[in-house]
PDB file of C-alpha atoms in Angstrom:
ATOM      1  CA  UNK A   1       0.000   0.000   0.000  1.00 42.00           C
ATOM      2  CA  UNK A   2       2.679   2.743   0.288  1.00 42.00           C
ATOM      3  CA  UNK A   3       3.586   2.789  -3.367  1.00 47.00           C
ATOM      4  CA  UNK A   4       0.222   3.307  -4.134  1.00 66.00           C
ATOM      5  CA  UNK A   5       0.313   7.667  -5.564  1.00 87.00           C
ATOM      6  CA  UNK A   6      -3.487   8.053  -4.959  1.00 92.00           C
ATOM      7  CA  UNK A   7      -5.378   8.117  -1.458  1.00 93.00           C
ATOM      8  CA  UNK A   8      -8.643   7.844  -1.362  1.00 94.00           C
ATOM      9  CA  UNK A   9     -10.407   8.723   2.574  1.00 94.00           C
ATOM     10  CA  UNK A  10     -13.883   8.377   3.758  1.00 94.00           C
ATOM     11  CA  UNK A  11     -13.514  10.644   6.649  1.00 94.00           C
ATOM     12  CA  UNK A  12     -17.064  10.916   7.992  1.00 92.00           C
ATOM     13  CA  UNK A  13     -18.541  10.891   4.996  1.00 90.00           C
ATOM     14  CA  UNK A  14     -16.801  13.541   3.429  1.00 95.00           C
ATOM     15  CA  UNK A  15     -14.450  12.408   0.785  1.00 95.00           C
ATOM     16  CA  UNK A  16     -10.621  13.103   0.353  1.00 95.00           C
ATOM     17  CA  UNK A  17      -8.416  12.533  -2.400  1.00 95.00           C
ATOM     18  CA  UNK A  18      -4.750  13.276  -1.909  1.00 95.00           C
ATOM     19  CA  UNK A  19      -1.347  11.721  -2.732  1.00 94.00           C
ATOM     20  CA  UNK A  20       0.510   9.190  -0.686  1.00 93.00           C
ATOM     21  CA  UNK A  21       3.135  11.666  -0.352  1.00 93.00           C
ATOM     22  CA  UNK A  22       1.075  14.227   1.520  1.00 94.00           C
ATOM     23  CA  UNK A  23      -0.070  11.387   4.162  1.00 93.00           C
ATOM     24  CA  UNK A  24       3.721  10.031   4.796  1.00 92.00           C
ATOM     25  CA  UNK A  25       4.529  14.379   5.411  1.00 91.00           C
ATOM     26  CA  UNK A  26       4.939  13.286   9.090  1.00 93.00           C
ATOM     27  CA  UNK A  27       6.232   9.791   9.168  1.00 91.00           C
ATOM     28  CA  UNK A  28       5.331   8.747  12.671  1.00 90.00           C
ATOM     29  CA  UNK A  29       1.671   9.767  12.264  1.00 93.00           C
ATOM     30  CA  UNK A  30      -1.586   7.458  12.332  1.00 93.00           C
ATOM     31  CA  UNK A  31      -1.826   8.944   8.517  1.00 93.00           C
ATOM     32  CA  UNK A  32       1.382   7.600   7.420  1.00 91.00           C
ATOM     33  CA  UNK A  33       1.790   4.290   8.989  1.00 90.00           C
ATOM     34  CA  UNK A  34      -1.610   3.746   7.507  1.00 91.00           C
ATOM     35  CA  UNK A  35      -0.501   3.031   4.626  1.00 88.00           C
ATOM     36  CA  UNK A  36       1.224   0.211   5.467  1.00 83.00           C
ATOM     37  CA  UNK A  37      -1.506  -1.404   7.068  1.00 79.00           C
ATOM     38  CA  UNK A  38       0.198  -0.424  10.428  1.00 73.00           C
ATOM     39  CA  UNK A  39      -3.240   0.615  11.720  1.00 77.00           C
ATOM     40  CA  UNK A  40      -6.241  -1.097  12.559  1.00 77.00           C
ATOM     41  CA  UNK A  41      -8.550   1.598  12.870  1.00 80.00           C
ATOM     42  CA  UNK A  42      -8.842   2.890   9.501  1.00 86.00           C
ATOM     43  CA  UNK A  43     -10.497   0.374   7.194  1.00 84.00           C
ATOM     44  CA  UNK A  44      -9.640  -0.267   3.610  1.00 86.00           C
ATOM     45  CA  UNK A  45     -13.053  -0.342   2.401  1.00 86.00           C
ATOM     46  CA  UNK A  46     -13.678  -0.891  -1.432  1.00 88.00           C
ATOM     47  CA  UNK A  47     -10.564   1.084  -2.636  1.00 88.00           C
ATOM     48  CA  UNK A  48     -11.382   3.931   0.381  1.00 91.00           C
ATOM     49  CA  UNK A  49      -9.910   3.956   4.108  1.00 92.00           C
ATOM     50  CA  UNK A  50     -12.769   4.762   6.339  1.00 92.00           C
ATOM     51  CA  UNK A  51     -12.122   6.875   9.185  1.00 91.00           C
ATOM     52  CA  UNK A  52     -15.103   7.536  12.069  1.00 92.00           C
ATOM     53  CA  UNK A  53     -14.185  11.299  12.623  1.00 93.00           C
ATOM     54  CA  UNK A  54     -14.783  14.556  11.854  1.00 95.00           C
ATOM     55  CA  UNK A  55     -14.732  15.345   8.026  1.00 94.00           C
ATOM     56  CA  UNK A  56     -14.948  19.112   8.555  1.00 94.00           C
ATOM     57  CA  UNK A  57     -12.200  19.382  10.419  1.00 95.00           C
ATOM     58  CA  UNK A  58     -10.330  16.956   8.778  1.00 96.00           C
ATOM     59  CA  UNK A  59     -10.201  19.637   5.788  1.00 95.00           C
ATOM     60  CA  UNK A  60      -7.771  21.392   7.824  1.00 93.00           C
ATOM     61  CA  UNK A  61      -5.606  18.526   8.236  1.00 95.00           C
ATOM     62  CA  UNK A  62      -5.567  17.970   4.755  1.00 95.00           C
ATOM     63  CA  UNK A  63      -4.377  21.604   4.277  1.00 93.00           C
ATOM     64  CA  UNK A  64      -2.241  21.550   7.143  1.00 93.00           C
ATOM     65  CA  UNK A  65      -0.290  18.424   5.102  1.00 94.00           C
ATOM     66  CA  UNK A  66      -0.102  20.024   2.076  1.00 93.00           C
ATOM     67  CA  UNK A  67       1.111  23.460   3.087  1.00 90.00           C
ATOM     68  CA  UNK A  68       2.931  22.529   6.376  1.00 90.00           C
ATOM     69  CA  UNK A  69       1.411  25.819   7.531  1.00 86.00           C
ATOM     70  CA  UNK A  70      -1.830  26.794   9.910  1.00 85.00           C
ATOM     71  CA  UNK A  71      -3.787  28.865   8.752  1.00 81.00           C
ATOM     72  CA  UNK A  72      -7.382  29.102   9.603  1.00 82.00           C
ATOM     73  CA  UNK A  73     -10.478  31.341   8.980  1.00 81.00           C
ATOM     74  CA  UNK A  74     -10.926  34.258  10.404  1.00 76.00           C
ATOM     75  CA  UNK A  75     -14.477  32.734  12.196  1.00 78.00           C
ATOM     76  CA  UNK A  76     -13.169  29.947  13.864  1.00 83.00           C
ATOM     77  CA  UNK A  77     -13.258  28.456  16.876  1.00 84.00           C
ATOM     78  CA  UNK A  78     -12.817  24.751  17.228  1.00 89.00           C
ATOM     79  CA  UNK A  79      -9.344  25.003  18.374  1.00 89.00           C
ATOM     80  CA  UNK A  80      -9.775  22.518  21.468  1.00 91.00           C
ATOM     81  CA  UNK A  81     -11.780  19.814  18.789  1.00 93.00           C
ATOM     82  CA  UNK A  82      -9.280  20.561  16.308  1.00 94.00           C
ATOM     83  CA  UNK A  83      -6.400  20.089  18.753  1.00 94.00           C
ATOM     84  CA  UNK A  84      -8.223  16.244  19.709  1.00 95.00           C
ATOM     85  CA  UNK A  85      -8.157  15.869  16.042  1.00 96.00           C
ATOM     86  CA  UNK A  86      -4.544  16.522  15.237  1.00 95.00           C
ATOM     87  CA  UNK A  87      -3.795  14.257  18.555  1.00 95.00           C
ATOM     88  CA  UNK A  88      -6.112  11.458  17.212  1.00 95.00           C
ATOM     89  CA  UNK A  89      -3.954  10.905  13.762  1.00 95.00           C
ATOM     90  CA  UNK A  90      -0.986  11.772  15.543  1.00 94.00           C
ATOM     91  CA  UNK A  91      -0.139  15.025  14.624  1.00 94.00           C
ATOM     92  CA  UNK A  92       1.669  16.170  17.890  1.00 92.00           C
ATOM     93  CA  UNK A  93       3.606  19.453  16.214  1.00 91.00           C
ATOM     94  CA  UNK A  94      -0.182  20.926  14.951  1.00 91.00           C
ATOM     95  CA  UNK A  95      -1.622  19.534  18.074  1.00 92.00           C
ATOM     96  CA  UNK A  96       1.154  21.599  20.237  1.00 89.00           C
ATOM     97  CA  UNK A  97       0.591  24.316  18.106  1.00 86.00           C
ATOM     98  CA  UNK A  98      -3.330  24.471  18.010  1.00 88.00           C
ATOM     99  CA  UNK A  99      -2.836  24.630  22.251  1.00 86.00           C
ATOM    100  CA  UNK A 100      -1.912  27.680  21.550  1.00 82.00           C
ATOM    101  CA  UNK A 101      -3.951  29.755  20.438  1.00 74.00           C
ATOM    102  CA  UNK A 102      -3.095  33.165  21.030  1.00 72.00           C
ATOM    103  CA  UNK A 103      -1.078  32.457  17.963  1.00 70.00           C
ATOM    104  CA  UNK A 104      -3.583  31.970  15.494  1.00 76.00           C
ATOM    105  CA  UNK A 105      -6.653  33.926  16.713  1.00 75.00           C
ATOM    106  CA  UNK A 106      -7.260  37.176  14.204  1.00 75.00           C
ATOM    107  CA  UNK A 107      -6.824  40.324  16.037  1.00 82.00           C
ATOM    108  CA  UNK A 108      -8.850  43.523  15.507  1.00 87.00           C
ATOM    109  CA  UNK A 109      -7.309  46.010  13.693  1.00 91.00           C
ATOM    110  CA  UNK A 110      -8.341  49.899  14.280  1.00 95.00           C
ATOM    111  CA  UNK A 111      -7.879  52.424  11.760  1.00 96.00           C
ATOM    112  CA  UNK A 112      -8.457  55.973  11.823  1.00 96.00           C
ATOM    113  CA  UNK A 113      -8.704  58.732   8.835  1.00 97.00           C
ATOM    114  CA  UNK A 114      -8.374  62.029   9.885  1.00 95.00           C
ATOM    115  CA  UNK A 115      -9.819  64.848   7.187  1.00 95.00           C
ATOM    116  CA  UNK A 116      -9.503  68.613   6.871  1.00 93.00           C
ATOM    117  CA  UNK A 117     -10.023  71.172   4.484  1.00 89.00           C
ATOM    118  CA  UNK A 118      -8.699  74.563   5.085  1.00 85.00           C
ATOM    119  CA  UNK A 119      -9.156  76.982   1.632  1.00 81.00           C
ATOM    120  CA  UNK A 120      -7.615  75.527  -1.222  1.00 86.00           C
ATOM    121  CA  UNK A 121      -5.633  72.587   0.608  1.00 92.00           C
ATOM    122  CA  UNK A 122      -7.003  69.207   2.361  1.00 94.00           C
ATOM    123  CA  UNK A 123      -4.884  67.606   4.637  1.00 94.00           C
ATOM    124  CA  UNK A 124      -4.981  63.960   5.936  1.00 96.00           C
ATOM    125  CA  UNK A 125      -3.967  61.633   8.431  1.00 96.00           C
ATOM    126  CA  UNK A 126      -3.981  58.052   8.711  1.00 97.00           C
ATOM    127  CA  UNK A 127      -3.375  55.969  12.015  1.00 96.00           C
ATOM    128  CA  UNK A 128      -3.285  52.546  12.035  1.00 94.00           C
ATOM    129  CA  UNK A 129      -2.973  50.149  15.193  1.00 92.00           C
ATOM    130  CA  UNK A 130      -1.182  47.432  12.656  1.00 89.00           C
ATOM    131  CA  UNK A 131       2.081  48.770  11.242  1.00 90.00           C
ATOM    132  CA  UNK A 132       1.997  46.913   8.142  1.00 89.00           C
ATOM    133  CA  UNK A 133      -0.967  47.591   6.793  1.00 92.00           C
ATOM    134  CA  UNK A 134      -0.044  51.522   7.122  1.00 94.00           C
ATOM    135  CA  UNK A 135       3.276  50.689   5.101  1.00 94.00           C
ATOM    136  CA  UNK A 136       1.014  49.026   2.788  1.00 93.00           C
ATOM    137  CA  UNK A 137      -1.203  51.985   2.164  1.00 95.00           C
ATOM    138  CA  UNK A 138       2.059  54.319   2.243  1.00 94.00           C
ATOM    139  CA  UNK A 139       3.263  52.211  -0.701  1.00 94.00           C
ATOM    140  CA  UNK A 140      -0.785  52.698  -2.397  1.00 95.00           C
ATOM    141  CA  UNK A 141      -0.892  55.999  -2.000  1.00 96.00           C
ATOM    142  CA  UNK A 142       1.382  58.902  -4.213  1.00 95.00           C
ATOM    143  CA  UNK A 143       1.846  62.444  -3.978  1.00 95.00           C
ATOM    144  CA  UNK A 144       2.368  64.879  -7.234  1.00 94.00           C
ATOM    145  CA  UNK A 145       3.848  67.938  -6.968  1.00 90.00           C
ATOM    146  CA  UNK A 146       3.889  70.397  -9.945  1.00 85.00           C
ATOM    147  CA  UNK A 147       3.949  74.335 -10.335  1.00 78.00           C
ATOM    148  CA  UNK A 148       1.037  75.579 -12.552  1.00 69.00           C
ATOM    149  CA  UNK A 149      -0.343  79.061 -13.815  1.00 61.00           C
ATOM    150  CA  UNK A 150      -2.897  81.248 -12.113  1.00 54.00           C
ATOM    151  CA  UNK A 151      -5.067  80.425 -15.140  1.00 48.00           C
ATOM    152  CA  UNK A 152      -4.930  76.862 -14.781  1.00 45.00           C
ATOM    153  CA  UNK A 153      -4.050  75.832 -11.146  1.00 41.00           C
ATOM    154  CA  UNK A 154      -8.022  75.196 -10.412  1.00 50.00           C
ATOM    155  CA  UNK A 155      -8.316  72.686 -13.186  1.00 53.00           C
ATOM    156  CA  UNK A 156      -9.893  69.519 -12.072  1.00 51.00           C
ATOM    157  CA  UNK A 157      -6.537  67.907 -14.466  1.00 51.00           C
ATOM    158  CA  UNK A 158      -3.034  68.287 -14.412  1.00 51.00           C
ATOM    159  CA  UNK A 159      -0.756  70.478 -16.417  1.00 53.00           C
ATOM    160  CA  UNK A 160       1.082  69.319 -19.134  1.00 54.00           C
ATOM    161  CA  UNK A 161       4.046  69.972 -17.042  1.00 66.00           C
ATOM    162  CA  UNK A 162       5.948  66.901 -15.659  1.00 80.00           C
ATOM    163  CA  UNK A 163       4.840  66.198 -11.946  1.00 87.00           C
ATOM    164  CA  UNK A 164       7.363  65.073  -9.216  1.00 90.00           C
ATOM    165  CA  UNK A 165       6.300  62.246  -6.794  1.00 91.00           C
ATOM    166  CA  UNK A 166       7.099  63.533  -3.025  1.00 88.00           C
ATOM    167  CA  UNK A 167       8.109  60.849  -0.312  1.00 88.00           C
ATOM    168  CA  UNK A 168       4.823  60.388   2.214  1.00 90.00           C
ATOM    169  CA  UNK A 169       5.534  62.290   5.644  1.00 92.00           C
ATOM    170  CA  UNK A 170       5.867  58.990   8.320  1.00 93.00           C
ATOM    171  CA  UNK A 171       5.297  60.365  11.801  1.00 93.00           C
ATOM    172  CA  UNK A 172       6.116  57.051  13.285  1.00 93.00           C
ATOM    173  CA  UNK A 173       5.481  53.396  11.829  1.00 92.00           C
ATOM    174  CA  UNK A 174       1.654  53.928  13.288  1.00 94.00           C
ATOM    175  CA  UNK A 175       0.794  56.903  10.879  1.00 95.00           C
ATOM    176  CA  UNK A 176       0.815  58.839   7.485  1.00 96.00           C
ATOM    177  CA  UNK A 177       0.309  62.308   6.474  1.00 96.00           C
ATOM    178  CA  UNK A 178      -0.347  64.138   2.860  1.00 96.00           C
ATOM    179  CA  UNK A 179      -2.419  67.067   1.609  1.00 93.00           C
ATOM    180  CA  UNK A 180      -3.891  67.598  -1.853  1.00 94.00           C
ATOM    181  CA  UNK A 181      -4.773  70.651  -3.392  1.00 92.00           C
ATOM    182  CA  UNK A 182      -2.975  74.063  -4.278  1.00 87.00           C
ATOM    183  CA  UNK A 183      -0.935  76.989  -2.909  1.00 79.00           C
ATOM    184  CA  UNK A 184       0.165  80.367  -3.807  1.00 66.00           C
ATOM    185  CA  UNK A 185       4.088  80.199  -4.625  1.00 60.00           C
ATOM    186  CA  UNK A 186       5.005  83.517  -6.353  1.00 59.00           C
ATOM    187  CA  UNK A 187       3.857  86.093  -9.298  1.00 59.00           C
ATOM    188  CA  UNK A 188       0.932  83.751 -10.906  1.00 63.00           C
ATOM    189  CA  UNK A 189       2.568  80.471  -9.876  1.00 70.00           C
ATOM    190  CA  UNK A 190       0.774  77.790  -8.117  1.00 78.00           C
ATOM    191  CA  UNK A 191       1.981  74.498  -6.386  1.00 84.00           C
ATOM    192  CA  UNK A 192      -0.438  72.201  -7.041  1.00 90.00           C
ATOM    193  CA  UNK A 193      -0.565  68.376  -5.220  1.00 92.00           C
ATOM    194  CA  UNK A 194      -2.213  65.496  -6.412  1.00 94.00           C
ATOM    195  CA  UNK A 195      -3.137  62.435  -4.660  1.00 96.00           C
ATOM    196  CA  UNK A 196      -3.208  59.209  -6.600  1.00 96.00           C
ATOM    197  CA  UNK A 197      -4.288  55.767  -4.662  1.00 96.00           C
ATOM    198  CA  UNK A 198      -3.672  52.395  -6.242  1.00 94.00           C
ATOM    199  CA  UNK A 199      -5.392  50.590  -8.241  1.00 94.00           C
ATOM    200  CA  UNK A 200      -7.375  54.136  -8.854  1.00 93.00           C
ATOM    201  CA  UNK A 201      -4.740  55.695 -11.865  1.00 88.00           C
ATOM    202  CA  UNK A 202      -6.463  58.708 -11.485  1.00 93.00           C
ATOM    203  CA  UNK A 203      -4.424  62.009  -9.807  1.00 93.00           C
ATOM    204  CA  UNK A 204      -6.770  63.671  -7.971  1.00 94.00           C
ATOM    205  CA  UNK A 205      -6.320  67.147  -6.661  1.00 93.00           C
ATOM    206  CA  UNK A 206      -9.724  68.015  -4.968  1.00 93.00           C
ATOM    207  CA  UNK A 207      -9.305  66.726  -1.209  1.00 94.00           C
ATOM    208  CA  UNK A 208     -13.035  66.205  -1.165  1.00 94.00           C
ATOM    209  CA  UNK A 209     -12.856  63.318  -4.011  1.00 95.00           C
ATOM    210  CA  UNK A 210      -9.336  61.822  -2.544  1.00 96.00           C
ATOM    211  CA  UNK A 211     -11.286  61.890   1.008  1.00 96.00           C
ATOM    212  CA  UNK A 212     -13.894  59.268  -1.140  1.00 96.00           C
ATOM    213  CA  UNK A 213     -11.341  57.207  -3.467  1.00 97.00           C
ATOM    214  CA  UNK A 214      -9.083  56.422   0.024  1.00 96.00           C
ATOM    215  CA  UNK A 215     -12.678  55.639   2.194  1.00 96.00           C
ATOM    216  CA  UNK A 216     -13.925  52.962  -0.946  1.00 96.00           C
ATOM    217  CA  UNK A 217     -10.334  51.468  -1.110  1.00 96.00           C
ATOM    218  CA  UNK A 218     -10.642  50.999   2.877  1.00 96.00           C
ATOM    219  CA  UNK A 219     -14.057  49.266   2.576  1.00 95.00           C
ATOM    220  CA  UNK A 220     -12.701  47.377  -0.200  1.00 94.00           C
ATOM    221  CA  UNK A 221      -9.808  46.131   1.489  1.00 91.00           C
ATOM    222  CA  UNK A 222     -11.832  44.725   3.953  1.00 89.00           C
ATOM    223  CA  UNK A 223     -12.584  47.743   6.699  1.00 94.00           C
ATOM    224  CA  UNK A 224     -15.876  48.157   8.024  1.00 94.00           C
ATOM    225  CA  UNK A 225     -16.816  52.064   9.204  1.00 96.00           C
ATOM    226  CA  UNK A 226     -17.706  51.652  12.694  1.00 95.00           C
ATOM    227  CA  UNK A 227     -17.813  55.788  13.496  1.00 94.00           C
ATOM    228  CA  UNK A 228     -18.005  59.094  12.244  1.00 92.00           C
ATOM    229  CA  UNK A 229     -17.620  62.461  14.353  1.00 89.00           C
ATOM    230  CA  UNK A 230     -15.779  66.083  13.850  1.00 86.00           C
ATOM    231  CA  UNK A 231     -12.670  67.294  16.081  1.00 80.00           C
ATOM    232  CA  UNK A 232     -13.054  70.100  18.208  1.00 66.00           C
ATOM    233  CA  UNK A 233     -10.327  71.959  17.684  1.00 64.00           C
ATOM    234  CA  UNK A 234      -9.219  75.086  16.325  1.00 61.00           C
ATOM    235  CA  UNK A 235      -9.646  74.075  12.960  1.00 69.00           C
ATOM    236  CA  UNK A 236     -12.827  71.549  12.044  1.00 85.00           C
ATOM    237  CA  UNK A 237     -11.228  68.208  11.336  1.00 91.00           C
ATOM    238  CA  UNK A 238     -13.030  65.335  10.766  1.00 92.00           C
ATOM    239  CA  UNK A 239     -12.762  61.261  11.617  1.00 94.00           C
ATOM    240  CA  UNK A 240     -13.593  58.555  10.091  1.00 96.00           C
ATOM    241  CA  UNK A 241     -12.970  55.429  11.758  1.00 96.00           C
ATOM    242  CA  UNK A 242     -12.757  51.753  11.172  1.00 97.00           C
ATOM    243  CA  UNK A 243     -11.867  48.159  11.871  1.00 94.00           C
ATOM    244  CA  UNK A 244     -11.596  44.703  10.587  1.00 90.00           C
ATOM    245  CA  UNK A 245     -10.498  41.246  11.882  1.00 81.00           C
ATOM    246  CA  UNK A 246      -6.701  40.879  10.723  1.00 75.00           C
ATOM    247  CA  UNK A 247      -5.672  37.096  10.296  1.00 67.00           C
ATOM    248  CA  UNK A 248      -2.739  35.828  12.353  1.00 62.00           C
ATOM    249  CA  UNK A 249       0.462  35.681  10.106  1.00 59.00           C
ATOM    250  CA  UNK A 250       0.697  31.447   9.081  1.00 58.00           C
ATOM    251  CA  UNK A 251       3.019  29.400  10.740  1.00 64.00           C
ATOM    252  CA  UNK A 252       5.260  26.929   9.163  1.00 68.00           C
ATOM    253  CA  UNK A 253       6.095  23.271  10.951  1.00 68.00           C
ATOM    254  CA  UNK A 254       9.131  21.302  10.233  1.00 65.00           C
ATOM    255  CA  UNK A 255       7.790  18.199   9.111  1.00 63.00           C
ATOM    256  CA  UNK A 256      10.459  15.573  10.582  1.00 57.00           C
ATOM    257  CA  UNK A 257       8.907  15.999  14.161  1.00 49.00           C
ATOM    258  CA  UNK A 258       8.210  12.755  15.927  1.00 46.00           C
ATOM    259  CA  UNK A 259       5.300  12.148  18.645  1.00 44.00           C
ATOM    260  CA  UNK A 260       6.637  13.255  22.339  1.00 43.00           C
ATOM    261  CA  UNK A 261       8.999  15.984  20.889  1.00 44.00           C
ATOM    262  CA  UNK A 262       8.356  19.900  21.499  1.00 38.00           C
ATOM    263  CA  UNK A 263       6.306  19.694  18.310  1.00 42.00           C
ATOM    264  CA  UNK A 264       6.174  23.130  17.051  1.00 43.00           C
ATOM    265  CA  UNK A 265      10.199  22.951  17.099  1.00 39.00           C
ATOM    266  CA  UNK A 266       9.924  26.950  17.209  1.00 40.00           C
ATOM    267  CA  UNK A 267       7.960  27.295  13.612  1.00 40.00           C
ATOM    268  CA  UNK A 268       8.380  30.440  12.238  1.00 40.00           C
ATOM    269  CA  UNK A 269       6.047  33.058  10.697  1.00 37.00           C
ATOM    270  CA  UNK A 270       5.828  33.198   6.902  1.00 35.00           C
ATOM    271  CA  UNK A 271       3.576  35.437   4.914  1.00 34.00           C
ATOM    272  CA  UNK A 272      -0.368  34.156   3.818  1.00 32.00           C
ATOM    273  CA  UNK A 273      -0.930  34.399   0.031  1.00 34.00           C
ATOM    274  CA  UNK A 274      -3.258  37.189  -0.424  1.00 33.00           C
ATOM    275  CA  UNK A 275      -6.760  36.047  -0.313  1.00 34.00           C
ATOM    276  CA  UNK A 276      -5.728  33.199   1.578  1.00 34.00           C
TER     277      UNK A 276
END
C-alpha cells in the first residue's frame, strides 16, 4: 500500500483525495503508517480507508499536510476539537501548536482617517494600530507635486508639465500624512498636489474626491466604518474610523517531528498568500 500515488479517505462521509506523499509528510503519524496497514482503525473499504471522525475538520488537516502551515479562517473556533483531532492521527507538532492559540486567533485592527479642508488645501492623516498595513497603504498611495499658472491651477486635471512624486511624511510606523490641493508660490505660480491611490490611476487634486477614493479602497480592502464624528479643535477636522479582523500571520512546521517531541520545534512566521 505505500507505493500506491493516490489516497482515497472516507472521513465521515466527506471524501478526500490526496497523494501518498502528503499522508507520509509526518512519518510517525496514524496517517502515514496507515498506509502500510500499520493501523487497525482505519479500514480499507472498497478502494477507500474509512475513518469515524470529523470530516470538517479533517479539511484542515488535509491543508495543514499540504502546506505545512496553519492557517485558519478568520471565524473559527474549534481550536480545542481541532487540537483532539490533530492528537487522534498523531499530529503532535499541529496539536502543540493548536494549544496555543493566542497564535492563530485574528486580532482587531483599528484604523483611523483624519480629514480637513482649510481653503484651497485638504490635509490627511492616517493611524493605524497594525504597522503593516499603514506601510502598505504608504506604498498605495502617491503624492504629485507640480507648479502651474494662475489660469490653470483650479483645473480639475493636471498640467502638461511633468509632476514630481514627493516621499509620504511617516510620523512614526503607526501613521501617514499628505495634503492635496494648491498653494500660492510667487507672481501667478501655483503648487499644485495630487493624490493618486492604487489601483485608482487617477491624480486627484480636490481633497473632497481623494477623502472618497481612500474611504472605498478601505471598505474594499476589507474595513468596516464603525464611526463618524468632527474634532473640536481650532480648525474643524473630521474622523472617520474603522476596523476589521486581521488574520494571524501562518506558521510553518518542520515536518520531521516525531510524537513526544516539542512539536512546534519553534515554527516560524511566513507570509499568507493574499486572499488566503
Amino acid at each position: 500500500m505505500s507505493n500506491r500515488e493516490v489516497v482515497v479517505l472516507s472521513v465521515g462521509g466527506v471524501r478526500f483525495v490526496t497523494q501518498a506523499s502528503t499522508l507520509q509528510q509526518f512519518p510517525e503519524s496514524r496517517l502515514a503508517r496507515m498506509l502500510n496497514d500499520d493501523d487497525r482503525e482505519f479500514k480499507l473499504v472498497n478502494g477507500e480507508y474509512f475513518v469515524d471522525r470529523d470530516g470538517a475538520l479533517f479539511s484542515y488537516i488535509m491543508d495543514f499536510l499540504r502546506t505545512l502551515q496553519v492557517s485558519l479562517p478568520t471565524d473559527f473556533s474549534d481550536y480545542q476539537r481541532l487540537q483532539r483531532e490533530a492528537q487522534f492521527y498523531g499530529l503532535y507538532p499541529l496539536a502543540d501548536l493548536l494549544s496555543q492559540e493566542h497564535l492563530l486567533k485574528p486580532r482587531l485592527e483599528i484604523l483611523e482617517v483624519r480629514f480637513s479642508l482649510q481653503e484651497l488645501q485638504a490635509f490627511f492623516r492616517i493611524f493605524g494600530s497594525c504597522s503593516t498595513t499603514i506601510e502598505a497603504l504608504a506604498e498605495q498611495i502617491t503624492v504629485f507635486t507640480g507648479q502651474q499658472s494662475g489660469q490653470g491651477w483650479n483645473s480639475p486635471f493636471p498640467s502638461q508639465k511633468p509632476l514630481v512624486p514627493l516621499p509620504l511624511e511617516r510620523p512614526s510606523h503607526h501613521d501617514v500624512v499628505f495634503l492635496c490641493g494648491t498653494e500660492y508660490s510667487a507672481g501667478d505660480q501655483f503648487m499644485a498636489r495630487y493624490v493618486s491611490i492604487k489601483p485608482d490611476n487617477r491624480k486627484l487634486i480636490n481633497g473632497t474626491n481623494v477623502l472618497g477614493l481612500l474611504l472605498d479602497t478601505l471598505l474594499k480592502d476589507g474595513f468596516r466604518l464603525i464611526s463618524t464624528g468632527t474634532v473640536v479643535s481650532e480648525e474643524k477636522v473630521e474622523c472617520y474610523t474603522f476596523e476589521r479582523m486581521k488574520r494571524a500571520a501562518g506558521l510553518t512546521i518542520t515536518a520531521n517531528q516525531t510524537p513526544g517531541s516539542s512539536g512546534v520545534a519553534q515554527p516560524r512566521r511566513s507570509q499568507l498568500q493574499k486572499g488566503k
